[in-house]
Amino acid sequence: MGDVVRVAHERFGLIRGVTLVVVLATLAVLLYLPTLYATTASVMLDPRKNNIAEQSAVLAQLPTDPASLQNQIQILQSRDLAAEVIAKLKLYDDPEFNSALKPSPLAKLDPRNWLSQGAPDAATVRERIVSAFAKNLSVSAEGLSTTLNVTFTSRDPEKAALIANTLVDTYIEDQIAAKRAVGDETTAWLIRRTRELADQLQAQDAAVQKYKADNNITEAADGTSLADQQTAAISNQLVLAKADLAQKQATGDRVAQLMKAGDTADVSQILASPLIVQLRTQQASLIAQESELATKYGPRHPKMEAIESQKRDLDSKIATEVNRLAGSIGNDVAVARANVGSLQGSLASAEKQASSQNLVRVKLRALQSNATSTRTMYEAFVTRLREIQDQDAVQSADARVISRAAIPTVPSSPKRMLILGASIPAGLLLGLLIALILERFGEPEVAVVRPAPVVRPMRQPAMATLLGIADPRAADAVLDYPHSDFARTTAQLLQAALRKGKVVAVTSPDGSGAKTVTAVALARMASRMGLKVAVIDASLARPATARAFGIGPVRFGLVETLLGRAPLSRAVCRDPRSGAQVLSVAQPLRDASQVLASARMANLVAHLARACDVVILDAPVPAGAQGERAVERLASTTLAVSADGRVAAR
């Protein structure tokens, strides 16, 4: 943050100039932009249905699910509907939509005009007008309701309200027109189909009648065959005749049996003739008189003889009547038998005729079935046609306007004061950003090796001071802020150290962590200068270089390389920010003096000095220890860094 404040202070003129340019540019644009007015009309999709007028509607009721709402939004925003509104309001002659009537100063900047040759044709002009209209139109759904808000923006508030209201009215009319168009198409198809069915039914009925005439088929009013009716009637008569014959034959057989036995009394009871009943009554009366006279007179009395004579006369009459009735019963049986035979013959003839007609009626039934099916379909089509014709008289839209657009009194855009006020902080931020970019990516001063005016001669106790070295993140400033004082001092310090040789040791007389931060800063500065650099963490007891570079724990390090347990290629790590090669410590080693003073250590440093441009040794502490003296003997220059950032060469 201190560097940001410093950059803002140093480049205040630049920031102020950029801010002024942004404000003036914003003001110029705001003055050029036209004042626009927006107004909104609301349309609700009504899910209710008129159960009387729309009971037989051709189109189903419009659904109100989210997908259907989006479909209606697309219809309201369609180019066809926009073209209808433009034609109604004659917007083709309005300069706001037809730019050809009043060319804009920026019309030449339109890429579409670069490719056009001469004046555009009428179709192109219409398409541009529709596009200008659609650009000022927006339709959105109102929350979870079925309400659609139609908003139109125009330079004229009255025109905006007029167009919004005309658009929703045209949308309602378009819905009704669509229903009527579908109804008309359906009616025309039904009429055409009904006529076809009528002709087909007439032809099928004629075929049925012709087939009946050709095959002499007669039917009753209910459609049944007369032959079948005649057969059924004869069958019923035959059943009755057979029953009558059986009854009469049984009576005749009983009478013959009784007469053969001489029991005329029982015969008279069976026959039950009125004459016999009368004679029996007279006979009973004579018997009663005979019984009464028998008590008064003897059997030889004349009255008794007269009664006997009358009785004999009555018996003779009864016998004569019984014989006559018996003969009549035989005649009845013969007549009944003859009737049964006649009916059986008639039935056989009728059945033969019906059987022959049934073979012919198979095709007749097929013809009648086709005609019946066609008649049913024809009646259904006629009924549906009448319903649609009645329904076409009353058509209602699936939506209604619930709020018409009012004439706006306040401009909707642009928000000039708000935009102008926002341009000031935007200009300041842009100016500061440009200043930081120039600070970061300006002409690098560290890329050229030249004498550092702030570096004292090597014989001086303090050759430079690194301010802020106590912060562990100070080494990042070399890359993040390359033009900061810390980066400049680090570059000058590195240039002064390299005059003595490639190997630079960094130690700390007070044992602070400033030496590690300095070593990381020097390595990153060398890498930024384009030099190939290697860093060795020689503080084996308290290693900290890998952590300062942002490198995690390693499996192999300096000790493993010197002892031959791992090759150098597997022990070296890379700084993720600068690409510097880092040889750290895998396991701390308490007594490191022998390792650092060994020949292998000297050979390793010599090898890295030949392969790299810079070798930096992070020396161990405390000062004066054998390990530190061994590292100093390997280095061409030793930099001692104190906790306050002062650097001295030894």
XYZ file of C-alpha atoms in Angstrom:
650
model
C 0.000 0.000 0.000
C 2.917 2.340 0.679
C 4.187 1.814 -2.862
C 0.708 2.522 -4.239
C 0.569 5.786 -2.318
C 4.053 6.642 -3.522
C 3.162 5.921 -7.140
C -0.050 7.962 -6.827
C 1.911 10.850 -5.339
C 4.669 10.708 -7.946
C 2.287 10.414 -10.896
C -0.515 12.617 -9.610
C -0.433 14.722 -12.767
C -0.984 11.656 -14.940
C -3.865 10.456 -12.779
C -5.469 13.885 -12.814
C -5.112 14.149 -16.593
C -6.651 10.722 -17.185
C -9.542 11.574 -14.846
C -10.177 14.848 -16.660
C -10.145 13.083 -20.035
C -12.605 10.428 -18.791
C -14.965 13.059 -17.355
C -14.857 15.178 -20.515
C -15.378 12.133 -22.739
C -18.310 11.024 -20.588
C -19.823 14.500 -20.715
C -19.477 14.598 -24.498
C -21.150 11.234 -24.865
C -23.970 12.223 -22.506
C -24.605 15.403 -24.462
C -24.766 13.438 -27.692
C -27.050 10.667 -26.381
C -30.764 11.378 -26.905
C -33.234 11.544 -24.025
C -35.410 8.427 -23.942
C -38.786 7.768 -22.286
C -40.010 4.301 -21.342
C -43.538 3.189 -20.487
C -45.080 -0.210 -19.760
C -48.352 -1.929 -20.615
C -49.342 -5.140 -18.804
C -51.076 -8.139 -20.355
C -52.414 -11.089 -18.350
C -52.910 -14.547 -19.797
C -56.391 -15.484 -18.558
C -56.676 -19.231 -17.829
C -60.460 -19.005 -17.410
C -62.683 -20.419 -20.144
C -66.162 -19.413 -21.331
C -68.050 -22.679 -20.842
C -70.853 -21.569 -23.181
C -69.138 -19.720 -26.002
C -65.983 -21.877 -26.014
C -67.475 -25.258 -25.165
C -66.706 -26.586 -28.644
C -63.627 -24.461 -29.422
C -61.282 -25.727 -32.112
C -58.116 -24.606 -30.274
C -57.492 -25.724 -26.706
C -57.199 -23.191 -23.905
C -53.783 -21.497 -23.808
C -51.672 -23.056 -20.988
C -49.909 -20.821 -18.469
C -46.796 -22.841 -17.663
C -43.364 -21.119 -17.865
C -42.679 -22.501 -21.352
C -45.997 -21.104 -22.643
C -45.236 -17.727 -21.071
C -41.903 -17.675 -22.898
C -43.712 -18.518 -26.124
C -46.037 -15.550 -25.667
C -43.030 -13.326 -24.925
C -41.494 -14.447 -28.217
C -44.756 -13.617 -30.021
C -44.836 -10.141 -28.470
C -41.235 -9.612 -29.568
C -41.726 -11.132 -33.021
C -40.858 -9.155 -36.125
C -44.226 -9.899 -37.742
C -46.125 -8.323 -34.853
C -43.721 -5.373 -34.882
C -44.319 -4.945 -38.617
C -48.090 -4.816 -38.024
C -47.711 -2.106 -35.382
C -45.322 -0.141 -37.619
C -47.833 -0.309 -40.464
C -50.728 0.749 -38.220
C -48.893 3.776 -36.831
C -47.102 4.567 -40.114
C -43.713 4.485 -38.416
C -42.032 3.991 -41.788
C -42.221 7.788 -42.062
C -40.819 8.398 -38.564
C -37.154 9.562 -38.541
C -36.645 7.916 -35.152
C -37.034 4.490 -36.770
C -36.233 5.262 -40.387
C -32.690 6.626 -40.245
C -32.753 7.273 -43.994
C -35.096 10.244 -43.416
C -32.654 11.931 -41.029
C -29.145 10.480 -41.263
C -27.149 10.431 -38.057
C -23.623 11.896 -37.973
C -22.423 8.456 -36.918
C -24.212 6.669 -39.774
C -20.951 6.545 -41.737
C -19.414 4.547 -38.899
C -21.994 1.787 -39.271
C -20.220 -1.238 -40.848
C -23.417 -2.148 -42.689
C -23.124 1.087 -44.685
C -19.543 0.321 -45.719
C -20.641 -2.684 -47.757
C -23.791 -1.113 -49.234
C -23.644 0.303 -52.723
C -26.082 3.133 -53.415
C -29.456 3.554 -51.756
C -30.858 0.439 -50.014
C -33.958 -1.215 -51.447
C -37.401 -1.078 -49.808
C -37.081 -4.512 -48.200
C -33.802 -3.561 -46.546
C -35.293 -0.307 -45.272
C -38.263 -2.171 -43.787
C -36.000 -4.677 -42.078
C -33.908 -1.883 -40.559
C -37.035 -0.129 -39.304
C -38.302 -3.359 -37.736
C -34.876 -3.905 -36.142
C -34.888 -0.357 -34.725
C -38.387 -0.969 -33.379
C -37.425 -4.305 -31.789
C -34.335 -2.743 -30.171
C -36.579 -0.362 -28.175
C -39.003 -3.128 -27.126
C -38.663 -5.404 -24.116
C -41.106 -7.983 -22.733
C -40.738 -9.717 -19.379
C -42.810 -11.944 -17.093
C -43.968 -10.555 -13.762
C -42.683 -12.921 -11.088
C -44.661 -16.155 -10.786
C -47.841 -14.642 -12.234
C -49.141 -14.904 -15.803
C -48.684 -11.173 -16.368
C -46.408 -9.941 -19.154
C -44.978 -6.427 -19.021
C -44.492 -4.812 -22.426
C -42.071 -1.876 -22.203
C -41.300 0.452 -25.096
C -38.695 3.206 -25.189
C -38.879 6.256 -27.436
C -37.637 9.812 -27.636
C -41.239 11.059 -27.503
C -43.185 10.108 -24.338
C -46.556 10.209 -26.109
C -45.211 8.049 -28.912
C -43.852 5.513 -26.408
C -47.272 5.162 -24.740
C -49.062 4.975 -28.103
C -46.755 2.254 -29.431
C -46.933 0.182 -26.222
C -50.750 0.303 -26.170
C -51.011 -0.397 -29.896
C -48.668 -3.356 -29.521
C -50.741 -5.047 -26.797
C -53.984 -4.315 -28.695
C -52.498 -5.832 -31.844
C -51.377 -8.840 -29.814
C -54.959 -9.382 -28.561
C -56.335 -8.953 -32.079
C -53.734 -11.354 -33.392
C -54.888 -14.004 -30.917
C -58.517 -13.620 -32.004
C -57.509 -13.609 -35.674
C -55.479 -16.774 -35.171
C -58.478 -18.501 -33.578
C -60.765 -17.370 -36.370
C -58.287 -18.472 -39.031
C -58.062 -21.919 -37.491
C -61.862 -22.005 -37.143
C -62.344 -21.013 -40.776
C -59.898 -23.628 -41.977
C -61.580 -26.260 -39.821
C -65.054 -25.215 -41.003
C -64.003 -25.365 -44.638
C -62.525 -28.806 -44.130
C -65.636 -30.025 -42.287
C -67.908 -28.701 -45.043
C -65.799 -30.400 -47.685
C -65.678 -33.614 -45.725
C -69.423 -33.501 -44.986
C -70.206 -33.179 -48.663
C -67.952 -36.104 -49.463
C -69.673 -38.208 -46.792
C -73.119 -37.179 -48.057
C -72.254 -38.278 -51.583
C -70.736 -41.479 -50.261
C -73.814 -42.210 -48.107
C -76.167 -41.557 -51.011
C -74.212 -43.940 -53.221
C -74.186 -46.621 -50.515
C -77.961 -46.319 -49.882
C -78.597 -46.579 -53.635
C -76.412 -49.698 -53.771
C -78.444 -51.259 -50.935
C -81.784 -50.577 -52.637
C -80.520 -51.806 -56.010
C -79.266 -55.008 -54.427
C -82.659 -55.591 -52.784
C -84.444 -55.056 -56.073
C -82.085 -57.328 -57.995
C -82.504 -60.158 -55.473
C -86.220 -59.665 -54.653
C -85.489 -58.932 -51.010
C -88.403 -57.400 -49.131
C -88.146 -56.092 -45.604
C -90.477 -54.781 -42.995
C -90.363 -51.281 -41.634
C -87.960 -52.325 -38.905
C -85.546 -53.768 -41.478
C -86.282 -57.462 -40.878
C -86.974 -59.833 -43.794
C -90.602 -60.727 -44.615
C -89.511 -64.314 -45.178
C -88.118 -64.429 -41.652
C -91.297 -62.885 -40.272
C -93.429 -65.402 -42.233
C -91.332 -68.288 -40.966
C -91.686 -67.084 -37.403
C -95.464 -66.661 -37.759
C -95.929 -70.146 -39.285
C -93.740 -71.608 -36.531
C -95.992 -70.033 -33.909
C -99.144 -71.308 -35.655
C -97.643 -74.792 -35.957
C -96.894 -74.899 -32.257
C -100.468 -73.920 -31.443
C -101.886 -76.415 -33.971
C -99.791 -79.241 -32.567
C -100.959 -78.398 -29.058
C -104.616 -78.347 -30.207
C -104.148 -81.661 -32.028
C -102.634 -83.284 -28.976
C -105.489 -82.085 -26.788
C -108.199 -83.234 -29.204
C -106.516 -86.564 -29.848
C -106.222 -87.216 -26.107
C -109.902 -86.391 -25.620
C -110.907 -88.642 -28.552
C -108.806 -91.545 -27.245
C -110.394 -91.269 -23.781
C -113.916 -91.106 -25.179
C -113.314 -94.170 -27.364
C -111.915 -96.058 -24.391
C -114.919 -95.222 -22.196
C -117.418 -96.024 -24.941
C -115.738 -99.332 -25.519
C -116.129 -100.050 -21.807
C -119.815 -98.936 -21.988
C -119.371 -96.231 -19.419
C -121.395 -93.501 -21.067
C -121.755 -91.552 -17.832
C -118.069 -90.766 -17.705
C -118.135 -89.971 -21.414
C -120.840 -87.420 -20.908
C -118.789 -85.853 -18.112
C -115.756 -85.613 -20.418
C -117.722 -84.143 -23.270
C -119.726 -81.694 -21.091
C -122.206 -80.913 -23.873
C -124.998 -78.421 -22.942
C -127.603 -80.873 -24.289
C -126.200 -83.708 -22.250
C -126.106 -81.481 -19.217
C -129.799 -80.656 -19.774
C -130.733 -84.318 -20.268
C -128.787 -85.237 -17.156
C -130.672 -82.595 -15.222
C -133.995 -84.020 -16.425
C -132.798 -87.496 -15.567
C -131.923 -86.405 -12.055
C -135.357 -84.820 -11.653
C -137.097 -88.060 -12.740
C -134.996 -90.040 -10.320
C -136.069 -87.706 -7.532
C -139.759 -88.113 -8.499
C -139.362 -91.856 -8.750
C -137.916 -91.955 -5.267
C -140.788 -89.841 -3.899
C -143.505 -91.945 -5.654
C -141.858 -95.179 -4.622
C -142.791 -94.453 -1.003
C -146.406 -93.885 -1.883
C -147.054 -96.384 -4.719
C -145.781 -99.735 -5.746
C -143.614 -100.547 -8.751
C -146.662 -101.415 -10.801
C -148.323 -98.151 -10.335
C -148.983 -96.300 -13.595
C -147.107 -93.245 -12.446
C -144.120 -95.392 -11.689
C -144.279 -96.958 -15.156
C -144.561 -93.513 -16.747
C -141.434 -92.358 -14.942
C -139.586 -95.508 -16.035
C -140.651 -94.859 -19.631
C -139.339 -91.288 -19.424
C -136.058 -92.476 -17.978
C -135.562 -94.933 -20.827
C -136.301 -92.182 -23.299
C -133.705 -89.865 -21.635
C -131.050 -92.594 -21.627
C -131.654 -93.175 -25.288
C -131.252 -89.481 -26.040
C -128.076 -89.258 -23.932
C -126.589 -92.275 -25.735
C -127.451 -90.795 -29.095
C -125.881 -87.426 -28.150
C -122.766 -89.165 -26.810
C -122.313 -91.097 -30.044
C -122.746 -87.919 -32.031
C -120.211 -86.042 -29.916
C -117.752 -88.932 -30.130
C -118.011 -88.843 -33.894
C -117.558 -85.067 -33.847
C -114.405 -85.453 -31.731
C -112.968 -87.851 -34.318
C -113.653 -85.315 -37.040
C -111.973 -82.556 -34.989
C -108.873 -84.717 -34.526
C -108.720 -85.351 -38.264
C -109.090 -81.629 -38.999
C -106.437 -80.709 -36.447
C -104.067 -83.314 -37.924
C -104.648 -81.968 -41.383
C -104.018 -78.413 -40.127
C -100.709 -79.476 -38.554
C -99.635 -81.117 -41.776
C -100.523 -78.038 -43.781
C -98.604 -75.760 -41.418
C -95.582 -78.053 -41.536
C -95.570 -77.865 -45.296
C -95.902 -74.088 -45.242
C -93.097 -73.856 -42.672
C -90.781 -75.977 -44.785
C -91.498 -73.817 -47.806
C -90.949 -70.603 -45.815
C -87.726 -71.913 -44.301
C -86.442 -72.863 -47.729
C -87.234 -69.398 -49.024
C -85.644 -67.735 -45.971
C -82.522 -69.899 -46.319
C -82.089 -68.890 -49.937
C -82.600 -65.230 -49.049
C -80.133 -65.424 -46.123
C -77.349 -66.357 -48.527
C -78.198 -63.313 -50.577
C -78.564 -61.075 -47.501
C -74.934 -61.634 -46.423
C -73.745 -59.086 -48.964
C -76.797 -56.951 -48.202
C -75.808 -56.753 -44.535
C -72.265 -55.715 -45.547
C -73.691 -52.969 -47.753
C -76.048 -51.861 -44.974
C -73.186 -51.901 -42.422
C -71.055 -49.626 -44.626
C -73.977 -47.310 -45.132
C -74.687 -47.221 -41.378
C -71.031 -46.435 -40.575
C -70.975 -43.663 -43.156
C -74.268 -42.281 -41.837
C -72.903 -42.204 -38.252
C -69.765 -40.392 -39.382
C -71.797 -37.998 -41.490
C -74.083 -37.123 -38.568
C -71.070 -36.587 -36.292
C -69.448 -34.253 -38.829
C -72.680 -32.328 -39.295
C -73.061 -31.924 -35.526
C -69.459 -30.724 -35.135
C -69.855 -28.344 -38.069
C -72.905 -26.745 -36.484
C -71.072 -26.366 -33.155
C -68.077 -24.687 -34.801
C -70.288 -22.376 -36.855
C -72.083 -21.322 -33.687
C -68.772 -20.879 -31.830
C -67.186 -18.773 -34.587
C -69.718 -16.060 -33.935
C -68.180 -15.429 -30.479
C -64.367 -15.434 -30.228
C -62.426 -14.283 -27.167
C -58.681 -13.920 -26.680
C -56.684 -15.900 -24.136
C -55.166 -12.675 -22.779
C -56.443 -9.295 -21.689
C -54.899 -5.920 -21.023
C -54.897 -5.186 -17.303
C -52.846 -1.987 -17.407
C -52.457 0.353 -20.346
C -49.262 2.325 -20.831
C -49.316 5.841 -19.408
C -47.470 8.793 -20.901
C -44.139 9.009 -18.997
C -43.194 12.319 -17.425
C -39.605 11.480 -16.389
C -36.887 10.297 -18.798
C -35.792 6.734 -18.341
C -32.305 7.144 -19.799
C -29.598 8.227 -19.821
C -29.039 8.948 -16.115
C -26.738 11.865 -16.897
C -25.902 13.048 -13.381
C -25.360 9.529 -12.114
C -23.121 8.595 -15.035
C -21.209 11.859 -14.836
C -20.671 11.415 -11.108
C -19.531 7.821 -11.614
C -17.049 8.930 -14.264
C -14.962 10.773 -11.631
C -14.025 7.727 -9.496
C -13.776 5.672 -12.701
C -11.285 8.198 -14.089
C -9.292 8.154 -10.852
C -9.145 4.352 -10.843
C -8.170 4.285 -14.514
C -5.441 6.883 -13.934
C -4.096 4.966 -10.957
C -4.182 1.727 -12.992
C -2.228 3.369 -15.817
C 0.282 4.737 -13.299
C 0.768 1.295 -11.744
C 1.166 -0.283 -15.199
C 3.791 2.274 -16.132
C 5.507 1.694 -12.808
C 5.432 -2.081 -13.312
C 6.162 -2.372 -17.010
C 8.051 0.862 -17.650
C 11.703 1.013 -18.756
C 13.567 -1.422 -16.482
C 16.476 0.197 -14.720
C 17.913 -3.046 -13.339
C 18.590 -4.617 -16.702
C 21.683 -2.445 -17.264
C 24.690 -3.007 -15.070
C 26.049 0.355 -14.126
C 27.697 1.837 -11.030
C 25.313 2.267 -8.132
C 25.557 5.726 -6.665
C 24.137 4.595 -3.323
C 26.611 1.735 -2.895
C 29.648 2.691 -0.926
C 33.048 1.269 -1.779
C 33.633 -2.283 -0.631
C 35.986 -1.075 2.031
C 33.145 0.749 3.753
C 31.456 -1.054 6.666
C 27.953 -0.619 5.155
C 27.559 -0.794 1.396
C 23.704 -0.565 1.223
C 20.522 -0.555 3.298
C 17.485 -2.729 2.406
C 14.462 -1.059 3.994
C 11.669 -3.444 5.083
C 13.929 -6.492 5.097
C 12.288 -7.640 8.350
C 9.080 -8.505 6.413
C 9.316 -12.111 5.110
C 7.361 -10.978 1.992
C 9.917 -8.280 1.135
C 11.579 -10.547 -1.463
C 8.294 -10.547 -3.496
C 8.669 -6.787 -4.068
C 11.547 -7.493 -6.459
C 9.016 -9.034 -8.878
C 5.801 -7.254 -7.911
C 7.247 -3.733 -7.741
C 10.406 -3.725 -9.886
C 10.717 0.081 -9.715
C 10.456 0.322 -5.957
C 13.366 1.468 -3.764
C 13.808 -2.054 -2.417
C 14.101 -3.517 -5.927
C 16.534 -0.826 -7.024
C 18.748 -1.301 -3.931
C 18.695 -5.096 -4.393
C 19.761 -4.757 -8.027
C 22.608 -2.394 -7.130
C 23.690 -4.695 -4.305
C 23.751 -7.682 -6.669
C 25.746 -5.754 -9.277
C 28.312 -4.706 -6.672
C 28.654 -8.274 -5.348
C 29.095 -9.786 -8.806
C 32.138 -7.609 -9.447
C 34.069 -9.924 -7.109
C 32.878 -13.184 -8.610
C 29.911 -15.494 -9.243
C 29.627 -17.056 -5.754
C 27.972 -14.826 -3.161
C 27.479 -15.888 0.461
C 24.855 -14.177 2.610
C 25.122 -14.306 6.382
C 23.765 -12.436 9.380
C 25.888 -11.254 12.295
C 22.884 -11.123 14.636
C 21.359 -14.442 13.516
C 18.176 -12.828 12.122
C 16.164 -14.120 9.148
C 17.147 -11.057 7.099
C 19.945 -13.075 5.451
C 17.456 -15.591 3.955
C 15.148 -12.808 2.681
C 18.178 -11.076 1.152
C 19.335 -14.313 -0.493
C 15.846 -14.866 -2.036
C 15.668 -11.226 -3.198
C 19.131 -11.424 -4.803
C 18.218 -14.707 -6.548
C 14.970 -13.341 -7.972
C 16.647 -10.106 -9.072
C 19.339 -12.108 -10.852
C 16.665 -14.221 -12.552
C 14.785 -11.053 -13.548
C 18.023 -9.720 -15.118
C 18.081 -12.865 -17.259
C 20.886 -14.551 -15.308
C 20.941 -18.243 -14.495
C 21.056 -18.484 -10.726
C 21.438 -21.285 -8.177
C 20.758 -20.982 -4.428
C 22.225 -23.367 -1.831
C 20.767 -23.499 1.655
C 23.981 -24.004 3.677
C 22.204 -23.515 7.003
C 21.879 -27.248 7.590
C 20.848 -26.958 11.224
C 18.055 -24.411 10.648
C 17.102 -24.504 6.949
C 14.705 -21.753 5.838
C 15.476 -21.044 2.174
C 12.903 -23.456 0.680
C 10.129 -22.023 2.834
C 11.121 -18.469 1.862
C 10.856 -19.421 -1.829
C 7.440 -21.005 -1.243
C 8.730 -24.540 -1.828
C 7.276 -27.320 0.290
C 9.142 -30.168 2.004
C 11.583 -32.012 -0.278
C 12.651 -35.631 -0.282
C 16.276 -35.081 -1.294
C 18.490 -32.079 -0.518
C 22.074 -30.875 -0.140
C 23.186 -33.581 2.321
C 21.782 -36.441 0.191
C 23.546 -35.024 -2.868
C 26.903 -34.713 -1.087
C 26.593 -38.221 0.364
C 25.724 -39.676 -3.057
C 22.248 -40.811 -2.039
C 20.503 -38.781 -4.771
C 21.656 -37.105 -7.983
C 21.771 -33.336 -8.161
C 18.951 -33.275 -10.729
C 16.518 -34.831 -8.222
C 17.601 -32.622 -5.313
C 17.308 -29.263 -7.105
C 13.908 -27.472 -6.955
C 12.652 -24.496 -8.958
C 11.357 -21.202 -7.571
C 7.702 -21.027 -8.750
C 7.950 -17.250 -9.276
C 11.365 -16.640 -10.803
C 12.691 -19.981 -12.024
C 15.798 -19.875 -9.802
C 17.352 -23.280 -8.993
C 17.192 -24.034 -5.249
C 19.146 -26.768 -3.444
C 17.515 -26.995 0.001
C 17.752 -29.328 3.001
C 15.559 -32.413 3.358
C 16.540 -33.306 6.951
C 18.197 -30.787 9.347
C 21.773 -31.702 10.322
C 23.022 -30.496 13.716
C 26.764 -30.718 13.062
C 27.269 -29.361 9.543
C 30.837 -28.025 9.710
C 32.419 -31.209 8.301
C 29.898 -31.413 5.453
C 30.355 -27.775 4.477
C 34.171 -28.028 4.710
C 34.340 -31.235 2.669
C 35.819 -31.506 -0.781
C 32.493 -32.637 -2.176
C 30.916 -29.361 -1.073
C 33.704 -27.414 -2.791
C 33.289 -29.486 -5.939
C 29.508 -28.895 -5.919
C 29.901 -25.120 -5.607
C 32.530 -25.115 -8.352
C 30.246 -27.169 -10.615
C 27.304 -24.784 -10.066
C 29.584 -21.768 -10.643
C 30.539 -23.211 -14.027
C 26.918 -24.022 -14.952
C 25.277 -20.836 -13.648
C 25.830 -17.110 -13.783
C 25.261 -16.602 -10.057
C 25.582 -18.949 -7.055
C 24.123 -17.695 -3.757
C 24.964 -19.429 -0.490
C 22.622 -18.941 2.468
C 25.300 -19.264 5.192
C 24.655 -20.771 8.608
C 24.585 -18.875 11.899
C 25.933 -17.926 14.419
C 28.645 -15.767 13.003
C 32.162 -17.075 13.402
C 31.151 -20.718 13.561
C 33.138 -23.286 11.622
C 30.280 -23.808 9.150
C 30.073 -20.101 8.378
C 33.843 -19.872 7.875
C 33.735 -22.869 5.544
C 30.986 -21.228 3.451
C 32.881 -17.916 3.350
C 35.961 -19.728 1.989
C 33.800 -21.076 -0.861
C 32.381 -17.645 -1.774
C 34.000 -14.863 -3.721
C 31.926 -12.270 -1.797
C 30.241 -12.448 1.613
C 27.360 -10.104 2.438
C 26.542 -9.610 6.114
C 22.911 -8.461 6.598
C 21.727 -7.065 9.906
C 18.142 -7.139 11.191
C 17.613 -3.465 10.228
C 18.615 -4.108 6.596
C 22.175 -2.785 6.596
C 24.446 -4.778 4.293
C 28.233 -4.951 4.599
C 30.760 -6.877 2.530
C 33.507 -9.096 3.947
